[in-house]
Tab-separated table of C-alpha atoms in Angstrom:
chain	number	residue	atom	x	y	z
K	349	UNK	CA	0.000	0.000	0.000
K	350	UNK	CA	2.989	2.338	-0.296
K	351	UNK	CA	5.166	3.596	-3.089
K	352	UNK	CA	8.636	2.063	-3.158
K	353	UNK	CA	11.420	1.173	-5.569
K	354	UNK	CA	11.641	-2.138	-7.397
K	355	UNK	CA	14.633	-3.694	-9.178
K	356	UNK	CA	14.360	-5.819	-12.317
K	357	UNK	CA	17.304	-7.052	-14.401
K	358	UNK	CA	16.894	-5.955	-18.030
K	359	UNK	CA	17.177	-9.567	-19.147
K	360	UNK	CA	14.608	-10.763	-16.584
K	361	UNK	CA	10.868	-10.583	-16.074
K	362	UNK	CA	10.634	-10.504	-12.284
K	363	UNK	CA	10.913	-7.306	-10.284
K	364	UNK	CA	11.731	-7.387	-6.588
K	365	UNK	CA	10.957	-4.679	-4.054
K	366	UNK	CA	14.015	-2.847	-2.738
K	367	UNK	CA	13.827	-2.772	1.086
K	368	UNK	CA	14.291	0.598	2.763
K	369	UNK	CA	12.772	2.592	-0.110
K	370	UNK	CA	9.222	3.177	1.161
K	371	UNK	CA	7.938	6.473	-0.267
K	372	UNK	CA	10.980	6.810	-2.567
K	373	UNK	CA	10.908	9.363	-5.385
K	374	UNK	CA	13.469	10.818	-7.826
K	375	UNK	CA	15.750	7.741	-7.903
K	376	UNK	CA	19.249	7.965	-9.397
K	377	UNK	CA	21.758	5.114	-9.825
K	378	UNK	CA	25.410	5.512	-8.811
K	379	UNK	CA	28.000	5.442	-11.611
K	380	UNK	CA	29.242	2.037	-10.453
K	381	UNK	CA	25.700	0.637	-10.592
K	382	UNK	CA	25.779	-0.578	-6.976
K	383	UNK	CA	23.609	2.039	-5.223
K	384	UNK	CA	20.433	4.007	-5.733
K	385	UNK	CA	19.869	7.412	-4.131
K	386	UNK	CA	16.336	8.725	-3.673
K	387	UNK	CA	14.241	11.262	-1.801
K	388	UNK	CA	11.774	10.085	0.869
K	389	UNK	CA	10.314	11.557	4.043
K	390	UNK	CA	12.157	14.860	3.682
K	391	UNK	CA	15.654	13.404	3.221
K	392	UNK	CA	17.913	12.062	0.475
K	393	UNK	CA	18.957	8.497	1.191
K	394	UNK	CA	20.884	5.760	-0.573
K	395	UNK	CA	20.579	1.981	-0.487
K	396	UNK	CA	22.590	-0.816	-2.140
K	397	UNK	CA	20.800	-2.267	-5.179
K	398	UNK	CA	21.739	-5.726	-3.895
K	399	UNK	CA	19.802	-4.943	-0.702
K	400	UNK	CA	20.802	-3.608	2.681
K	401	UNK	CA	20.014	-0.725	4.990
K	402	UNK	CA	19.193	2.738	3.661
K	403	UNK	CA	21.712	5.411	4.671
K	404	UNK	CA	21.048	9.152	4.991
K	405	UNK	CA	22.876	11.348	2.479
K	406	UNK	CA	21.203	14.703	3.163
K	407	UNK	CA	18.788	15.165	6.058
K	408	UNK	CA	16.027	17.749	5.817
K	409	UNK	CA	16.209	17.981	2.026
K	410	UNK	CA	13.516	19.637	-0.066
K	411	UNK	CA	11.854	17.506	-2.695
K	412	UNK	CA	14.539	17.624	-5.426
K	413	UNK	CA	13.424	18.465	-8.934
K	414	UNK	CA	16.228	16.378	-10.351
K	415	UNK	CA	19.326	14.589	-9.045
K	416	UNK	CA	22.462	13.211	-10.651
K	417	UNK	CA	25.267	11.062	-9.243
K	418	UNK	CA	28.707	11.429	-10.793
K	419	UNK	CA	31.521	8.888	-11.153
K	420	UNK	CA	33.529	10.574	-8.363
K	421	UNK	CA	30.672	10.045	-5.887
K	422	UNK	CA	29.409	13.626	-6.100
K	423	UNK	CA	25.620	13.841	-5.851
K	424	UNK	CA	23.942	17.025	-7.138
K	425	UNK	CA	20.307	17.927	-6.551
K	426	UNK	CA	17.783	20.771	-6.573
K	427	UNK	CA	17.533	21.889	-2.956
K	428	UNK	CA	16.887	24.543	-0.362
K	429	UNK	CA	16.763	28.079	-1.696
K	430	UNK	CA	15.690	26.797	-5.125
K	431	UNK	CA	19.314	26.245	-6.163
K	432	UNK	CA	21.575	23.290	-6.948
K	433	UNK	CA	23.316	21.570	-4.053
K	434	UNK	CA	26.107	18.977	-3.954
K	435	UNK	CA	27.142	16.364	-1.412
K	436	UNK	CA	29.765	13.629	-1.144
K	437	UNK	CA	29.609	10.659	1.194
K	438	UNK	CA	30.483	11.720	4.718
K	439	UNK	CA	30.118	15.466	4.109
K	440	UNK	CA	27.364	18.035	4.467
K	441	UNK	CA	25.463	19.303	1.419
K	442	UNK	CA	26.580	22.682	0.077
K	443	UNK	CA	24.871	25.074	-2.329
K	444	UNK	CA	26.798	25.213	-5.617
K	445	UNK	CA	24.631	27.701	-7.525
K	446	UNK	CA	23.270	31.107	-6.548
K	447	UNK	CA	20.166	32.743	-7.944
K	448	UNK	CA	20.919	35.807	-10.037
K	449	UNK	CA	18.629	38.769	-10.571
K	450	UNK	CA	15.366	37.668	-12.184
K	451	UNK	CA	15.911	33.939	-11.572
K	452	UNK	CA	13.331	32.017	-9.523
K	453	UNK	CA	14.959	28.612	-9.329
K	454	UNK	CA	17.543	26.148	-10.680
K	455	UNK	CA	16.570	22.532	-11.290
K	456	UNK	CA	17.305	19.287	-13.201
K	457	UNK	CA	21.081	19.152	-12.556
K	458	UNK	CA	23.289	16.865	-14.623
K	459	UNK	CA	27.035	16.411	-14.174
K	460	UNK	CA	29.302	16.361	-17.196
K	461	UNK	CA	32.049	13.689	-17.336
K	462	UNK	CA	34.721	14.450	-14.741
K	463	UNK	CA	32.158	15.867	-12.273
K	464	UNK	CA	33.622	19.385	-12.484
K	465	UNK	CA	30.765	20.999	-14.437
K	466	UNK	CA	27.043	20.844	-13.748
K	467	UNK	CA	24.343	21.523	-16.327
K	468	UNK	CA	21.039	22.822	-14.964
K	469	UNK	CA	17.857	24.616	-15.949
K	470	UNK	CA	17.284	28.241	-14.945
K	471	UNK	CA	13.630	29.294	-14.581
K	472	UNK	CA	12.587	32.945	-14.447
K	473	UNK	CA	8.803	32.471	-14.152
K	474	UNK	CA	6.491	29.837	-12.735
K	475	UNK	CA	3.974	27.846	-14.757
K	476	UNK	CA	5.113	29.108	-18.164
K	477	UNK	CA	7.439	27.856	-20.858
K	478	UNK	CA	9.863	29.652	-23.135
K	479	UNK	CA	11.640	31.594	-20.390
K	480	UNK	CA	13.865	28.756	-19.169
K	481	UNK	CA	17.461	28.146	-20.220
K	482	UNK	CA	20.119	25.449	-19.892
K	483	UNK	CA	23.398	26.666	-18.446
K	484	UNK	CA	26.713	25.043	-17.518
K	485	UNK	CA	28.548	26.000	-14.354
K	486	UNK	CA	32.126	25.139	-13.432
K	487	UNK	CA	31.874	23.923	-9.831
K	488	UNK	CA	35.307	25.122	-8.666
K	489	UNK	CA	35.017	28.708	-9.927
K	490	UNK	CA	31.266	29.274	-10.171
K	491	UNK	CA	31.755	30.499	-13.763
K	492	UNK	CA	28.491	30.080	-15.659
K	493	UNK	CA	27.795	29.835	-19.413
K	494	UNK	CA	24.464	29.935	-21.247
K	495	UNK	CA	24.204	26.900	-23.528
K	496	UNK	CA	20.601	26.813	-24.759
K	497	UNK	CA	17.849	29.421	-24.413
K	498	UNK	CA	14.213	28.239	-24.309
K	499	UNK	CA	15.393	24.781	-23.177
K	500	UNK	CA	15.231	22.563	-20.110
K	501	UNK	CA	16.498	19.286	-18.609
K	502	UNK	CA	19.714	18.796	-20.627
K	503	UNK	CA	21.577	15.492	-20.516
K	504	UNK	CA	24.992	14.812	-22.058
K	505	UNK	CA	25.445	11.633	-24.087
K	506	UNK	CA	28.881	9.980	-24.393
K	507	UNK	CA	28.383	10.103	-28.180
K	508	UNK	CA	28.862	13.900	-28.017
K	509	UNK	CA	25.350	15.331	-27.975
K	510	UNK	CA	23.122	17.142	-25.521
K	511	UNK	CA	19.550	15.927	-25.261
K	512	UNK	CA	17.109	18.548	-23.981
K	513	UNK	CA	13.462	19.513	-23.943
K	514	UNK	CA	11.999	22.556	-25.663
K	515	UNK	CA	8.271	23.172	-25.284
K	516	UNK	CA	7.285	19.499	-25.248
K	517	UNK	CA	9.743	18.301	-27.894
K	518	UNK	CA	12.932	16.301	-27.297
K	519	UNK	CA	15.934	17.761	-29.166
K	520	UNK	CA	19.568	16.770	-29.686
K	521	UNK	CA	22.498	18.992	-30.571
K	522	UNK	CA	26.246	18.271	-30.929
K	523	UNK	CA	28.161	19.446	-27.867
K	524	UNK	CA	31.810	19.859	-26.883
K	525	UNK	CA	32.021	19.241	-23.101
K	526	UNK	CA	35.647	20.437	-22.859
K	527	UNK	CA	34.801	23.874	-24.303
K	528	UNK	CA	31.201	23.919	-23.068
K	529	UNK	CA	30.043	24.748	-26.590
K	530	UNK	CA	26.976	23.744	-28.560
K	531	UNK	CA	27.975	22.901	-32.148
K	532	UNK	CA	25.377	23.440	-34.863
K	533	UNK	CA	21.598	23.576	-34.772
K	534	UNK	CA	19.362	21.416	-32.543
K	535	UNK	CA	17.397	18.643	-34.270
K	536	UNK	CA	13.920	17.647	-33.078
K	537	UNK	CA	13.740	13.945	-32.181
K	538	UNK	CA	10.360	13.351	-30.576
K	539	UNK	CA	7.351	15.559	-30.029
K	540	UNK	CA	4.732	15.383	-27.302
């Protein structure tokens, strides 16, 4: 009678409930494929996919509108103050973005390879579309670069493209993660 996470091998047909994940939302798998982090009961927790006790990662966390877990163990999420936060095992979460004039919130974070740059969506109004933008921010310096206007929820693919949403349509565009540069024009992949 409660929402929880289930695990099913891609080559199997049976799913098994994952203990310790009652009420879990916004799941994200660790880069090594051994853990899943999730939000439940006002905190971000993690649990081994093989089973075991759930461990607290960030107590008193807002419901995150997006999380990502990098290869170095860095977990980024939308958090308190409507900004992007980061946490590593054994440390306290820290805000990594700051709202600028006219911005309401930052959400849907995604780490680029190397875990030194985070992509996220900047929203300037609530309940509208067309005013959001995808930006990249270098974590060490805080330097920020606009990548895509009128876009949201960008994800980098190892094949060298960014996938993103624009007003209900999924787009792809070539992207250079070393220079943080979009190359060419976006191509619509799937509408609706």
